[in-house]
Amino acid sequence: MTEKKRGHVKTQCNKKFSSIFKEIQNLKGQ
């Protein structure tokens, strides 16, 4: 696996995690 590809996968995972985190924050805020 190339370094660039690994970085891209990591970015996608971080995006997914941050969107889930926002969902949780929204639920707690209500």
Short mmCIF file of N, CA and C in Angstrom, two decimals:
data_model
loop_
_atom_site.label_atom_id
_atom_site.label_comp_id
_atom_site.label_asym_id
_atom_site.label_seq_id
_atom_site.Cartn_x
_atom_site.Cartn_y
_atom_site.Cartn_z
N MET A 1 0.85 -1.20 0.00
CA MET A 1 0.00 0.00 0.00
C MET A 1 0.89 1.25 0.00
N THR A 2 0.58 2.18 -0.85
CA THR A 2 1.40 3.39 -0.92
C THR A 2 1.09 4.34 0.23
N GLU A 3 2.05 5.17 0.53
CA GLU A 3 1.89 6.12 1.64
C GLU A 3 0.73 7.07 1.39
N LYS A 4 0.58 7.49 0.12
CA LYS A 4 -0.49 8.42 -0.24
C LYS A 4 -1.85 7.78 0.00
N LYS A 5 -1.97 6.52 -0.41
CA LYS A 5 -3.25 5.81 -0.24
C LYS A 5 -3.58 5.67 1.25
N ARG A 6 -2.59 5.32 2.04
CA ARG A 6 -2.81 5.17 3.48
C ARG A 6 -3.27 6.48 4.10
N GLY A 7 -2.67 7.58 3.66
CA GLY A 7 -3.07 8.89 4.17
C GLY A 7 -4.51 9.20 3.81
N HIS A 8 -4.91 8.82 2.59
CA HIS A 8 -6.27 9.07 2.13
C HIS A 8 -7.27 8.27 2.96
N VAL A 9 -6.94 7.01 3.21
CA VAL A 9 -7.82 6.15 4.02
C VAL A 9 -7.96 6.72 5.42
N LYS A 10 -6.85 7.19 5.97
CA LYS A 10 -6.86 7.77 7.31
C LYS A 10 -7.76 9.01 7.35
N THR A 11 -7.68 9.82 6.29
CA THR A 11 -8.51 11.02 6.22
C THR A 11 -9.98 10.66 6.18
N GLN A 12 -10.32 9.64 5.39
CA GLN A 12 -11.72 9.22 5.30
C GLN A 12 -12.22 8.71 6.64
N CYS A 13 -11.39 7.96 7.35
CA CYS A 13 -11.77 7.45 8.67
C CYS A 13 -12.00 8.61 9.63
N ASN A 14 -11.13 9.61 9.57
CA ASN A 14 -11.27 10.77 10.45
C ASN A 14 -12.55 11.53 10.14
N LYS A 15 -12.87 11.66 8.84
CA LYS A 15 -14.10 12.36 8.46
C LYS A 15 -15.31 11.61 8.99
N LYS A 16 -15.28 10.29 8.83
CA LYS A 16 -16.40 9.47 9.28
C LYS A 16 -16.56 9.60 10.79
N PHE A 17 -15.43 9.55 11.50
CA PHE A 17 -15.45 9.64 12.96
C PHE A 17 -15.96 11.00 13.42
N SER A 18 -15.50 12.06 12.77
CA SER A 18 -15.91 13.40 13.19
C SER A 18 -17.39 13.63 12.91
N SER A 19 -17.93 13.05 11.83
CA SER A 19 -19.36 13.21 11.55
C SER A 19 -20.18 12.45 12.58
N ILE A 20 -19.71 11.27 12.99
CA ILE A 20 -20.39 10.50 14.03
C ILE A 20 -20.33 11.27 15.35
N PHE A 21 -19.19 11.86 15.63
CA PHE A 21 -19.02 12.63 16.86
C PHE A 21 -19.98 13.81 16.89
N LYS A 22 -20.16 14.49 15.74
CA LYS A 22 -21.10 15.61 15.66
C LYS A 22 -22.52 15.13 15.92
N GLU A 23 -22.87 13.98 15.37
CA GLU A 23 -24.21 13.41 15.60
C GLU A 23 -24.45 13.22 17.09
N ILE A 24 -23.46 12.65 17.77
CA ILE A 24 -23.57 12.41 19.22
C ILE A 24 -23.71 13.73 19.96
N GLN A 25 -22.92 14.71 19.57
CA GLN A 25 -22.99 16.02 20.21
C GLN A 25 -24.38 16.63 20.03
N ASN A 26 -24.95 16.47 18.83
CA ASN A 26 -26.29 17.00 18.56
C ASN A 26 -27.33 16.31 19.43
N LEU A 27 -27.21 15.00 19.56
CA LEU A 27 -28.17 14.25 20.38
C LEU A 27 -28.08 14.67 21.84
N LYS A 28 -26.86 14.87 22.33
CA LYS A 28 -26.67 15.30 23.72
C LYS A 28 -27.20 16.71 23.92
N GLY A 29 -27.08 17.54 22.89
CA GLY A 29 -27.51 18.94 22.99
C GLY A 29 -29.02 19.08 23.08
N GLN A 30 -29.76 18.11 22.59
CA GLN A 30 -31.22 18.23 22.57
C GLN A 30 -31.83 17.92 23.92
#
